[in-house]
XYZ file of N, CA and C in Angstrom:
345
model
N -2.489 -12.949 -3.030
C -1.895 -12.661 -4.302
C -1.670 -13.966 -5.058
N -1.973 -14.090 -6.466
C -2.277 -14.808 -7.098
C -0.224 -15.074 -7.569
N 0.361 -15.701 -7.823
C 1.401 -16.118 -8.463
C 1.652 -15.514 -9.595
N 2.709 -14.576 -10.099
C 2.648 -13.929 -11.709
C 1.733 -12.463 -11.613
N 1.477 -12.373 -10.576
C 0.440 -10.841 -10.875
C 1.049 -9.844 -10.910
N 0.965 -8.827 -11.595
C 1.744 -7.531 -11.229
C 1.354 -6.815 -9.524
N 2.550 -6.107 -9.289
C 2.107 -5.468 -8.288
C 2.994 -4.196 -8.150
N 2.574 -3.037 -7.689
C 3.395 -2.171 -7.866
C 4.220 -1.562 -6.535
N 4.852 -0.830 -6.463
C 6.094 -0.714 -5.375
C 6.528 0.756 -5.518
N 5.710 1.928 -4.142
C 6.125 2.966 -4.127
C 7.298 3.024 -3.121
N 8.014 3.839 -3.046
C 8.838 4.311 -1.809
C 10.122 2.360 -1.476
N 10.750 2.917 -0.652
C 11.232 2.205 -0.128
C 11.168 0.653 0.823
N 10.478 -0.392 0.267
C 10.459 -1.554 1.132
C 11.111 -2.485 1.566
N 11.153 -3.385 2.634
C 11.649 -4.217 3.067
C 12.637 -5.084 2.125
N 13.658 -5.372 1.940
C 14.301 -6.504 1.238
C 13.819 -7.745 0.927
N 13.749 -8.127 2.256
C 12.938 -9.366 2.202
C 11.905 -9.535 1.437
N 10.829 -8.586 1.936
C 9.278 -8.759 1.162
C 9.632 -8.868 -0.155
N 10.747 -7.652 -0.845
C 10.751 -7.555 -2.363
C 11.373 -8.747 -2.773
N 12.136 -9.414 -2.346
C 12.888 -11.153 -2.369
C 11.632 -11.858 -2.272
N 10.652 -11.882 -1.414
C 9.173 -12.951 -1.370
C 8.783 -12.504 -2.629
N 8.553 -11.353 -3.437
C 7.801 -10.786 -4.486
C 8.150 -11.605 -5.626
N 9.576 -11.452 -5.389
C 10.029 -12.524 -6.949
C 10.348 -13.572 -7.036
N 10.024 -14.339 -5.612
C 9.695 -15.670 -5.982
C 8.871 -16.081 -5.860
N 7.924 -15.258 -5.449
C 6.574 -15.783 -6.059
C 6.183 -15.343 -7.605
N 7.223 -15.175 -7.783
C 6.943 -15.040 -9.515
C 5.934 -13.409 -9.664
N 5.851 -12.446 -8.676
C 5.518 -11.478 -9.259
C 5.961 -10.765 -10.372
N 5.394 -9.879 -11.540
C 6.046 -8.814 -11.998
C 6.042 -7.653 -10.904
N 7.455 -6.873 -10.217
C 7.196 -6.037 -9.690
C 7.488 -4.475 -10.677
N 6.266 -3.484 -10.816
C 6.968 -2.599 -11.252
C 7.142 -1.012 -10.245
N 8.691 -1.011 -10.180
C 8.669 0.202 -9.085
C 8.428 1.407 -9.630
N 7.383 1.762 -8.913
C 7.360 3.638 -9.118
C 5.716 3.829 -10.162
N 5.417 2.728 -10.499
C 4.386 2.979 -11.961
C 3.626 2.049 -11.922
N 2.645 2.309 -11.912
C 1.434 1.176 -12.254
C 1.016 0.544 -13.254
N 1.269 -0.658 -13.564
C 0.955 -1.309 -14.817
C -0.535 -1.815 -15.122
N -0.937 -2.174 -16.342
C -2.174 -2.315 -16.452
C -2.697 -3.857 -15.859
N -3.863 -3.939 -15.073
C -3.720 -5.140 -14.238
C -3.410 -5.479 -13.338
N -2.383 -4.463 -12.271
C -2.431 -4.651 -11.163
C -3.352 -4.442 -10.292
N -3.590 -5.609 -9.218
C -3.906 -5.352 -8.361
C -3.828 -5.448 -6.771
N -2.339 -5.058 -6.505
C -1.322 -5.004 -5.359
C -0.062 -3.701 -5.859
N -0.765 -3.034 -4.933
C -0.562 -1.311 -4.875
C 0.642 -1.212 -3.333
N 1.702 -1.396 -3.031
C 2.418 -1.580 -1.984
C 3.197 0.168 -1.520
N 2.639 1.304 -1.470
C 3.350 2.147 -0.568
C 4.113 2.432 0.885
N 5.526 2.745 0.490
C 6.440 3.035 2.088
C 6.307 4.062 2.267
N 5.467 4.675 3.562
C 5.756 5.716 3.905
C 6.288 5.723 5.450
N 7.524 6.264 5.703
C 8.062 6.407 6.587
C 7.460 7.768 7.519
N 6.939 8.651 6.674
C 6.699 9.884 7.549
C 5.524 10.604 6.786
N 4.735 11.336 7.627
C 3.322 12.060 6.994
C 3.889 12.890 5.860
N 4.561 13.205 5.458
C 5.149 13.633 3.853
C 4.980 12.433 2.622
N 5.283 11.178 3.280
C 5.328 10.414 2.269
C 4.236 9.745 2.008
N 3.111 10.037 2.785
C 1.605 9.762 2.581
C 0.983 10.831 1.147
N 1.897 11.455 0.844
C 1.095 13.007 -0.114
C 1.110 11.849 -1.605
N 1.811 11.024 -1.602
C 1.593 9.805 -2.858
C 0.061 9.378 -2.599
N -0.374 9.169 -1.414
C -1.555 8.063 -1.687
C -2.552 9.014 -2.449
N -2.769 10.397 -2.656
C -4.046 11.100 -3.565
C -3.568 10.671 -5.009
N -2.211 10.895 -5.247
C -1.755 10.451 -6.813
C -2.317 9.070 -7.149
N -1.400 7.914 -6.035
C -2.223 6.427 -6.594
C -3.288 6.119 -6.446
N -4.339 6.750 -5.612
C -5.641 6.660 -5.461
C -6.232 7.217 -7.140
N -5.697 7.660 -7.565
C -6.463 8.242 -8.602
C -6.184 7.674 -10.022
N -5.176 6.620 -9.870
C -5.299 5.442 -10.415
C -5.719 4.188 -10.030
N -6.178 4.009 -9.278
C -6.424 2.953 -9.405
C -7.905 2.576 -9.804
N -8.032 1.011 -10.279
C -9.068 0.629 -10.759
C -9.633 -0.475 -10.389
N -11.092 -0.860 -10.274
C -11.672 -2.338 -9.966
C -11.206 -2.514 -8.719
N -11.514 -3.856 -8.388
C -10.748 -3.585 -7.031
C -9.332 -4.037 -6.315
N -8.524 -3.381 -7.017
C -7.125 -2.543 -6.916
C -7.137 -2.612 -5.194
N -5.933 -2.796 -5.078
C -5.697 -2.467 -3.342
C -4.277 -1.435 -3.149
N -4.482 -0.634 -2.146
C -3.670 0.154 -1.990
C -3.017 -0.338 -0.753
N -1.756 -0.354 -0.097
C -1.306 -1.301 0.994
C -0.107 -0.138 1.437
N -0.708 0.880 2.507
C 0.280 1.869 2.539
C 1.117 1.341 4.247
N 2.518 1.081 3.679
C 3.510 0.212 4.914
C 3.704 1.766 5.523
N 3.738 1.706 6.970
C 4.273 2.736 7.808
C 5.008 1.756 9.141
N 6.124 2.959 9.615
C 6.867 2.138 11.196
C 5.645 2.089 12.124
N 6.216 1.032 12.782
C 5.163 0.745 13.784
C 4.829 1.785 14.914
N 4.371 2.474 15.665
C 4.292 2.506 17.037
C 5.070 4.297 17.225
N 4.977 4.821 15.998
C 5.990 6.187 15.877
C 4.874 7.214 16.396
N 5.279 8.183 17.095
C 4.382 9.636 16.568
C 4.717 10.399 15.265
N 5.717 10.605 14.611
C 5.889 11.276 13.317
C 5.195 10.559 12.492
N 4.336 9.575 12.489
C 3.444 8.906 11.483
C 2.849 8.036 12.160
N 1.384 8.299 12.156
C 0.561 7.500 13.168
C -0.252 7.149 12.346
N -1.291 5.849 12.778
C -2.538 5.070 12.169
C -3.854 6.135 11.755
N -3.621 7.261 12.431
C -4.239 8.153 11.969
C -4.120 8.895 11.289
N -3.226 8.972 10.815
C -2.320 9.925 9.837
C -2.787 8.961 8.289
N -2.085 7.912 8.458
C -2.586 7.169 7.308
C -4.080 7.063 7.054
N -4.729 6.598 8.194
C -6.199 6.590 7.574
C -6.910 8.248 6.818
N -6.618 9.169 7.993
C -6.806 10.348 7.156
C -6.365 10.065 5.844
N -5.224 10.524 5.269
C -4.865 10.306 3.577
C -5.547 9.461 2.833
N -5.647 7.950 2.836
C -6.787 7.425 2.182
C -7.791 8.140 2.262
N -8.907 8.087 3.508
C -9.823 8.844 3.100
C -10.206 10.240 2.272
N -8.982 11.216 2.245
C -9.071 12.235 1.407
C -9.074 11.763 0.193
N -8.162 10.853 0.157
C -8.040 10.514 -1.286
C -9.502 10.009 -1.706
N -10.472 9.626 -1.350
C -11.410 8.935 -1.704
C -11.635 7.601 -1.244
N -10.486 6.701 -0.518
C -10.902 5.355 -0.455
C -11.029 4.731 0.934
N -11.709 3.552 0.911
C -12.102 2.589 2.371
C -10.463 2.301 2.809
N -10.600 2.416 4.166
C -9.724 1.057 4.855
C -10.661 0.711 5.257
N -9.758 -0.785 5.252
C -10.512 -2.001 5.183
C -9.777 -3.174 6.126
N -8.410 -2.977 6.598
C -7.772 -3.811 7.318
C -6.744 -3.354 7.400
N -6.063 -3.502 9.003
C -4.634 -3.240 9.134
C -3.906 -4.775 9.446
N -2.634 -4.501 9.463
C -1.564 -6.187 9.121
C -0.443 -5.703 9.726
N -0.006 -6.203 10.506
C 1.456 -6.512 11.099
C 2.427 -6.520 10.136
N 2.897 -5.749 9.312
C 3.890 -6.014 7.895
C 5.312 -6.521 8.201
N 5.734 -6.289 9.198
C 6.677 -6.877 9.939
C 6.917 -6.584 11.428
N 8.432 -7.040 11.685
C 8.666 -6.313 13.169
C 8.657 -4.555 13.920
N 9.088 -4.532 12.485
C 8.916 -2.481 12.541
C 7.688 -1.934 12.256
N 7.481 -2.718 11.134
C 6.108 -1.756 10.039
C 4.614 -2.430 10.467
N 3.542 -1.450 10.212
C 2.422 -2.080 10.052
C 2.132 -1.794 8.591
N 0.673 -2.002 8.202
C 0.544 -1.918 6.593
C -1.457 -1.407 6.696
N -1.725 -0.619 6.312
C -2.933 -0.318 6.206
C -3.675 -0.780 4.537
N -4.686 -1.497 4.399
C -5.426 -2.018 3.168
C -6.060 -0.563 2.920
N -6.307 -0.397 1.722
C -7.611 0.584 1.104
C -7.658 0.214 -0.240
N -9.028 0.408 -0.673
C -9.920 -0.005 -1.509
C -10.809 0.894 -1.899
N -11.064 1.226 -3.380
C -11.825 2.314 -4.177
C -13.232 1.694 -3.330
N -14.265 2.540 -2.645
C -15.791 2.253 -2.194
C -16.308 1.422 -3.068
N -16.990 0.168 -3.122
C -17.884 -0.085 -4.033
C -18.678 0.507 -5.041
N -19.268 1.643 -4.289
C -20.377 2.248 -4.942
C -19.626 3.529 -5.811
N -18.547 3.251 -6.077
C -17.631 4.066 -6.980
C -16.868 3.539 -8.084
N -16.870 2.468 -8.283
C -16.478 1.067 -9.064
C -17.025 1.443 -9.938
Protein backbone atom coordinates (compact mmCIF):
# COMPACT_ATOMS: atom_id res chain seq x y z
CA UNK A 1 0.00 0.00 0.00
CA UNK A 2 1.10 3.10 -1.32
CA UNK A 3 0.98 6.05 1.58
CA UNK A 4 -2.40 8.36 1.22
CA UNK A 5 -4.42 5.65 -0.69
CA UNK A 6 -7.86 5.07 0.09
CA UNK A 7 -8.83 1.87 1.45
CA UNK A 8 -12.00 0.63 2.53
CA UNK A 9 -13.11 -1.14 5.89
CA UNK A 10 -16.05 -3.67 6.13
CA UNK A 11 -17.11 -5.24 9.44
CA UNK A 12 -15.18 -4.99 12.47
CA UNK A 13 -11.14 -4.82 12.57
CA UNK A 14 -8.33 -4.98 14.66
CA UNK A 15 -7.48 -1.60 16.51
CA UNK A 16 -4.23 -1.73 15.88
CA UNK A 17 -4.29 -2.36 12.08
CA UNK A 18 -6.92 0.66 11.89
CA UNK A 19 -4.13 2.85 14.12
CA UNK A 20 -1.30 1.44 11.29
CA UNK A 21 -4.01 2.74 8.60
CA UNK A 22 -3.77 6.30 9.76
CA UNK A 23 -0.50 6.63 10.10
CA UNK A 24 0.30 5.66 7.24
CA UNK A 25 -1.63 8.42 6.11
CA UNK A 26 -4.47 6.28 4.63
CA UNK A 27 -7.95 7.72 3.79
CA UNK A 28 -9.96 5.04 5.56
CA UNK A 29 -13.58 4.91 4.44
CA UNK A 30 -15.79 2.53 6.65
CA UNK A 31 -18.63 0.72 5.17
CA UNK A 32 -18.31 2.38 1.36
CA UNK A 33 -16.08 2.33 -1.30
CA UNK A 34 -14.57 5.34 -2.58
CA UNK A 35 -13.49 6.05 -6.02
CA UNK A 36 -9.80 4.78 -6.30
CA UNK A 37 -9.51 2.42 -3.91
CA UNK A 38 -7.58 -0.19 -4.06
CA UNK A 39 -7.48 -1.98 -0.51
CA UNK A 40 -10.86 -3.62 0.08
CA UNK A 41 -10.32 -4.93 3.99
CA UNK A 42 -13.45 -7.31 5.12
CA UNK A 43 -14.08 -8.86 8.94
CA UNK A 44 -15.75 -11.71 8.85
CA UNK A 45 -16.01 -13.47 11.98
CA UNK A 46 -18.54 -16.15 10.86
CA UNK A 47 -19.93 -17.72 7.39
CA UNK A 48 -22.85 -15.06 7.65
CA UNK A 49 -20.49 -12.36 7.42
CA UNK A 50 -18.93 -13.65 4.21
CA UNK A 51 -22.69 -12.84 2.40
CA UNK A 52 -20.81 -9.05 1.98
CA UNK A 53 -18.10 -10.43 -0.27
CA UNK A 54 -20.93 -10.92 -3.54
CA UNK A 55 -21.97 -7.11 -2.72
CA UNK A 56 -18.11 -5.84 -2.74
CA UNK A 57 -17.15 -8.07 -5.41
CA UNK A 58 -19.47 -6.33 -7.56
CA UNK A 59 -17.80 -3.26 -7.02
CA UNK A 60 -14.93 -3.51 -7.43
CA UNK A 61 -12.66 -2.33 -10.21
CA UNK A 62 -9.08 -2.71 -12.02
CA UNK A 63 -7.16 -4.38 -9.88
CA UNK A 64 -8.91 -3.65 -6.62
CA UNK A 65 -8.10 -6.22 -3.88
CA UNK A 66 -10.50 -7.72 -1.69
CA UNK A 67 -8.71 -8.86 1.79
CA UNK A 68 -11.44 -10.89 3.61
CA UNK A 69 -9.87 -11.13 7.65
CA UNK A 70 -11.37 -14.34 9.32
CA UNK A 71 -10.28 -16.08 13.11
CA UNK A 72 -7.74 -18.30 12.72
CA UNK A 73 -8.04 -22.07 13.11
CA UNK A 74 -12.18 -21.98 13.90
CA UNK A 75 -14.73 -24.50 12.44
CA UNK A 76 -17.67 -21.89 12.36
CA UNK A 77 -15.56 -20.22 9.58
CA UNK A 78 -13.05 -22.08 7.75
CA UNK A 79 -10.45 -21.32 4.72
CA UNK A 80 -12.94 -22.98 2.84
CA UNK A 81 -15.72 -21.22 3.58
CA UNK A 82 -14.00 -18.06 2.53
CA UNK A 83 -12.55 -19.30 -0.61
CA UNK A 84 -15.98 -20.66 -1.63
CA UNK A 85 -17.60 -16.94 -1.31
CA UNK A 86 -15.00 -15.26 -3.40
CA UNK A 87 -15.29 -17.65 -5.90
CA UNK A 88 -19.12 -17.32 -6.18
CA UNK A 89 -18.70 -13.99 -6.20
CA UNK A 90 -16.63 -14.16 -9.31
CA UNK A 91 -13.06 -13.61 -8.06
CA UNK A 92 -9.30 -15.31 -7.78
CA UNK A 93 -7.61 -15.98 -4.48
CA UNK A 94 -4.53 -15.30 -4.82
CA UNK A 95 -2.79 -15.44 -1.32
CA UNK A 96 -3.42 -16.13 2.23
CA UNK A 97 -1.44 -13.88 5.25
CA UNK A 98 -1.17 -14.38 8.83
CA UNK A 99 -3.27 -11.03 9.70
CA UNK A 100 -2.43 -11.45 13.14
CA UNK A 101 -2.31 -13.74 16.22
CA UNK A 102 -6.08 -14.66 15.89
CA UNK A 103 -6.94 -13.79 12.26
CA UNK A 104 -5.79 -14.94 8.93
CA UNK A 105 -6.68 -12.72 5.80
CA UNK A 106 -7.46 -14.23 2.36
CA UNK A 107 -6.37 -11.83 -1.02
CA UNK A 108 -8.94 -11.88 -4.05
CA UNK A 109 -8.75 -10.22 -7.17
CA UNK A 110 -11.33 -9.54 -10.17
CA UNK A 111 -9.69 -12.57 -12.97
CA UNK A 112 -7.69 -10.79 -15.44
CA UNK A 113 -9.56 -11.82 -18.26
CA UNK A 114 -12.54 -9.87 -16.73
CA UNK A 115 -10.77 -6.50 -16.29
Amino acid sequence: MKPGEPVAVFGKLDGEFLKKLKEHKSAVAPGKIVDGVGWIFLAAETREGLGEVKKIAGKLKGNAALWVVYPKGQKHITEMDVISAGRKAGMKDLKVVGFSATHTALKFVIPVHKR
